Structures are given as structure tokens and as C-alpha cells.
Amino acid sequence: MCVTPIRSMIALAGLLMLTACGGVAARHEVRSALVANADWQSGVVQAGLFDIAASWSQVTTGETLFVYLEGDGLAYVTVYRPAQDPTPSDPVALRMAVQDIHSAGKAAQPVLYLARPCQYTLPEHGRNCSRKYWTTGRYAPEIVASLSMALDQFKQRFQARHIVLVGYSGGGALAVLLASERSDVTGIVTVVGNLDLAYWAQRDGLTPLSGSIDPADVAPKIANIAQLHLAGGRDDAVGPDVTQAYMAALPAGAKVEMLGFDQYDHHCCWARDWREISQRPEFSRIPYWSTP
């Protein structure tokens, strides 16, 4: 059945509102609607310790693979109560990915979305899932290793040579960590990324993420990789100061830039405006990124 774009938008908006009071099934429906409306495909891949939920564009081959990494999702129900399932209520990185400017046109390249381990996979594909992997160990070495193995599989599938990583929120932290372990990442874009865990935890009086790797600790390893870090002036969850703390850990001459959006917060309005944002001239610093 054909659905007009307006009706699709209304239906998706309704699903997003339902997740506020709905359960895991409602959260899965949001992803399903986004993927169906974009005419993408989805699947689950075995990658190391975990099964990774993925979605990808129609383009089956391309020299550059653009990869979107999801945020932390529903890590906690309350401040002190971890969620039983970290599947996000609103998959911002997926909503950005389906708008990627590289997935259409004569020079179209493959675009891939990777959820975090244990998102969209419980209970059927929940190998090794435990709450530490969406709380203190959300950026653990085994998380990074699993996502890197998933990247290897899709890179081979699409016959790609280069990878550009785009990470939203905690996905930004993982973009940095993945790049520090790989030799094929040519560019990193983070959106309200949590890039300096020690600074962030100390600033907000939080328990340190003891099972995680701090992106700021590996910053010198990726100084030669082009990076663009987007920050929201009204973001009270992470904030531009966390980005600045990470950038301070980079050596002089690093290929890095921060792009601030004064009126944006941690959630609004990155996905809504992504197509326009991603065509700004600052993105030309990222190799293989198309800008007008």
C-alpha cells in the first residue's frame, strides 16, 4: 500500500508520542516505520560478543561507507533505576541516517545505521546482554570490538574502502573509540557527543563510567583524522564544554573543529534539520563528504 509523505509523517509522529507511555514494542515500531518509509533494509548481525541491529540504504556498493551510530538509548528509567531494555524511544541517529545526502543521486554511496549492542535485539538476539553494557560499561572495550566487527562485515558487503563515522550523543563517543582502533576511518562527525567522560562525570557529580574507555584518553591517536563536532548551546545533558574538554586533549595542529548551534539542545533539532545541517560548508573538512 502506498503512503503519502504527509500521512507517513503523521503516522511516525504518532508513534513517537506513543513511546512515552508504551513499551518496547512501541519503540521497535518507530524504527520499523522509519526504515519502511525510507525503503531501507534491516537485519541483525553476529559481531563478537553481541548481536547488532542494523539498517542500511538501497545502495549496495560504494567506495565510501557512511555509518551512523545510535546514542545510549533508554539507559535508565529513573536516575537510580537502569532500564531492562536500552532500545531508544526515539532513535535520533536513525532519523538522521535516513536523511543522509549521500544515499541518492548519481554518485550515491552506501549509508549504514548501527544500533548499540542490546538495542532492538532483546530477547531473541540478546547474547551477553547485561545492564552494565548500557550503564557503566556502555563504552567498554568489548562494545567497541563488537561494533568494529559489524563494520568489517558491512564494509565487505558494500565493497567500501573508506568509512566516515557519524555518532549521536553516546554514539559520538563510540565513533572516536572506533576510529582509534581502525585504519580505514577518514572522517568523524559527532553530534552532542559525550567525548570526555571524566570531565562530564566530575562536572555533574556523576558516578564515573568505570567499565568504559574515555574518548579523551585516545584523542591523540586520531589527531590526523578529520573531525567535526557539533554542539548545542542549550544542551544541558552534555554541552559544548564537554566537546571543548575533549578538543583540549588533542595535540596542536589536529584536524578538528567544533560547530555550535546556540538554539539546539541535546535532542532538538538535529534529526529534523539534518539534511540542511549536513550541507553546511564546514562539512567539507570531512573527506568524501558532499557539500554544495
mmCIF file of N, CA and C in Angstrom, residues 45-52 117-118 125-130 132-133 140-147 149:
data_model
loop_
_atom_site.group_PDB
_atom_site.id
_atom_site.type_symbol
_atom_site.label_atom_id
_atom_site.label_comp_id
_atom_site.label_asym_id
_atom_site.label_seq_id
_atom_site.Cartn_x
_atom_site.Cartn_y
_atom_site.Cartn_z
ATOM 1 N N VAL A 45 23.234 -8.733 12.849
ATOM 2 C CA VAL A 45 24.483 -9.425 12.533
ATOM 3 C C VAL A 45 25.157 -9.872 13.824
ATOM 4 N N GLN A 46 25.767 -11.033 13.782
ATOM 5 C CA GLN A 46 26.568 -11.507 14.895
ATOM 6 C C GLN A 46 27.951 -10.881 14.787
ATOM 7 N N ALA A 47 28.356 -10.208 15.859
ATOM 8 C CA ALA A 47 29.635 -9.488 15.842
ATOM 9 C C ALA A 47 30.297 -9.614 17.205
ATOM 10 N N GLY A 48 31.196 -10.559 17.323
ATOM 11 C CA GLY A 48 31.862 -10.750 18.606
ATOM 12 C C GLY A 48 30.899 -11.233 19.672
ATOM 13 N N LEU A 49 30.930 -10.576 20.815
ATOM 14 C CA LEU A 49 30.090 -10.996 21.938
ATOM 15 C C LEU A 49 28.612 -10.701 21.735
ATOM 16 N N PHE A 50 28.297 -9.774 20.824
ATOM 17 C CA PHE A 50 26.931 -9.271 20.742
ATOM 18 C C PHE A 50 26.330 -9.452 19.352
ATOM 19 N N ASP A 51 25.011 -9.363 19.324
ATOM 20 C CA ASP A 51 24.270 -9.252 18.071
ATOM 21 C C ASP A 51 23.922 -7.782 17.878
ATOM 22 N N ILE A 52 24.168 -7.260 16.688
ATOM 23 C CA ILE A 52 23.979 -5.838 16.406
ATOM 24 C C ILE A 52 22.834 -5.649 15.419
ATOM 25 N N PRO A 117 24.849 -2.415 20.939
ATOM 26 C CA PRO A 117 24.578 -3.750 21.442
ATOM 27 C C PRO A 117 23.423 -3.737 22.452
ATOM 28 N N CYS A 118 22.514 -4.687 22.282
ATOM 29 C CA CYS A 118 21.344 -4.888 23.142
ATOM 30 C C CYS A 118 20.170 -3.973 22.805
ATOM 31 N N HIS A 125 17.864 -11.981 20.369
ATOM 32 C CA HIS A 125 19.267 -11.855 19.971
ATOM 33 C C HIS A 125 20.064 -11.098 21.035
ATOM 34 N N GLY A 126 19.808 -11.451 22.272
ATOM 35 C CA GLY A 126 20.424 -10.714 23.373
ATOM 36 C C GLY A 126 21.644 -11.380 23.958
ATOM 37 N N ARG A 127 22.478 -11.965 23.121
ATOM 38 C CA ARG A 127 23.678 -12.638 23.631
ATOM 39 C C ARG A 127 24.523 -11.701 24.490
ATOM 40 N N ASN A 128 24.865 -12.180 25.666
ATOM 41 C CA ASN A 128 25.790 -11.484 26.574
ATOM 42 C C ASN A 128 25.288 -10.126 27.054
ATOM 43 N N CYS A 129 24.027 -9.838 26.844
ATOM 44 C CA CYS A 129 23.494 -8.548 27.292
ATOM 45 C C CYS A 129 23.303 -8.547 28.805
ATOM 46 N N SER A 130 23.851 -7.549 29.430
ATOM 47 C CA SER A 130 23.600 -7.287 30.845
ATOM 48 C C SER A 130 23.568 -5.783 31.035
ATOM 49 N N LYS A 132 25.119 -3.670 32.637
ATOM 50 C CA LYS A 132 26.350 -2.874 32.655
ATOM 51 C C LYS A 132 26.670 -2.324 31.268
ATOM 52 N N TYR A 133 26.176 -2.990 30.219
ATOM 53 C CA TYR A 133 26.511 -2.562 28.861
ATOM 54 C C TYR A 133 25.666 -1.402 28.367
ATOM 55 N N ALA A 140 32.512 0.089 26.790
ATOM 56 C CA ALA A 140 33.513 -0.909 27.178
ATOM 57 C C ALA A 140 34.306 -1.390 25.965
ATOM 58 N N PRO A 141 35.510 -1.917 26.179
ATOM 59 C CA PRO A 141 36.304 -2.431 25.052
ATOM 60 C C PRO A 141 35.558 -3.472 24.221
ATOM 61 N N GLU A 142 34.772 -4.325 24.873
ATOM 62 C CA GLU A 142 34.040 -5.351 24.125
ATOM 63 C C GLU A 142 32.899 -4.766 23.306
ATOM 64 N N ILE A 143 32.355 -3.636 23.724
ATOM 65 C CA ILE A 143 31.354 -2.930 22.919
ATOM 66 C C ILE A 143 32.007 -2.393 21.649
ATOM 67 N N VAL A 144 33.156 -1.746 21.809
ATOM 68 C CA VAL A 144 33.888 -1.202 20.667
ATOM 69 C C VAL A 144 34.280 -2.320 19.711
ATOM 70 N N ALA A 145 34.766 -3.421 20.257
ATOM 71 C CA ALA A 145 35.198 -4.540 19.419
ATOM 72 C C ALA A 145 34.030 -5.110 18.622
ATOM 73 N N SER A 146 32.869 -5.232 19.245
ATOM 74 C CA SER A 146 31.697 -5.779 18.558
ATOM 75 C C SER A 146 31.251 -4.875 17.418
ATOM 76 N N LEU A 147 31.180 -3.587 17.669
ATOM 77 C CA LEU A 147 30.783 -2.655 16.614
ATOM 78 C C LEU A 147 31.804 -2.636 15.482
ATOM 79 N N MET A 149 33.624 -5.168 14.510
ATOM 80 C CA MET A 149 33.396 -6.380 13.728
ATOM 81 C C MET A 149 32.187 -6.223 12.805
#
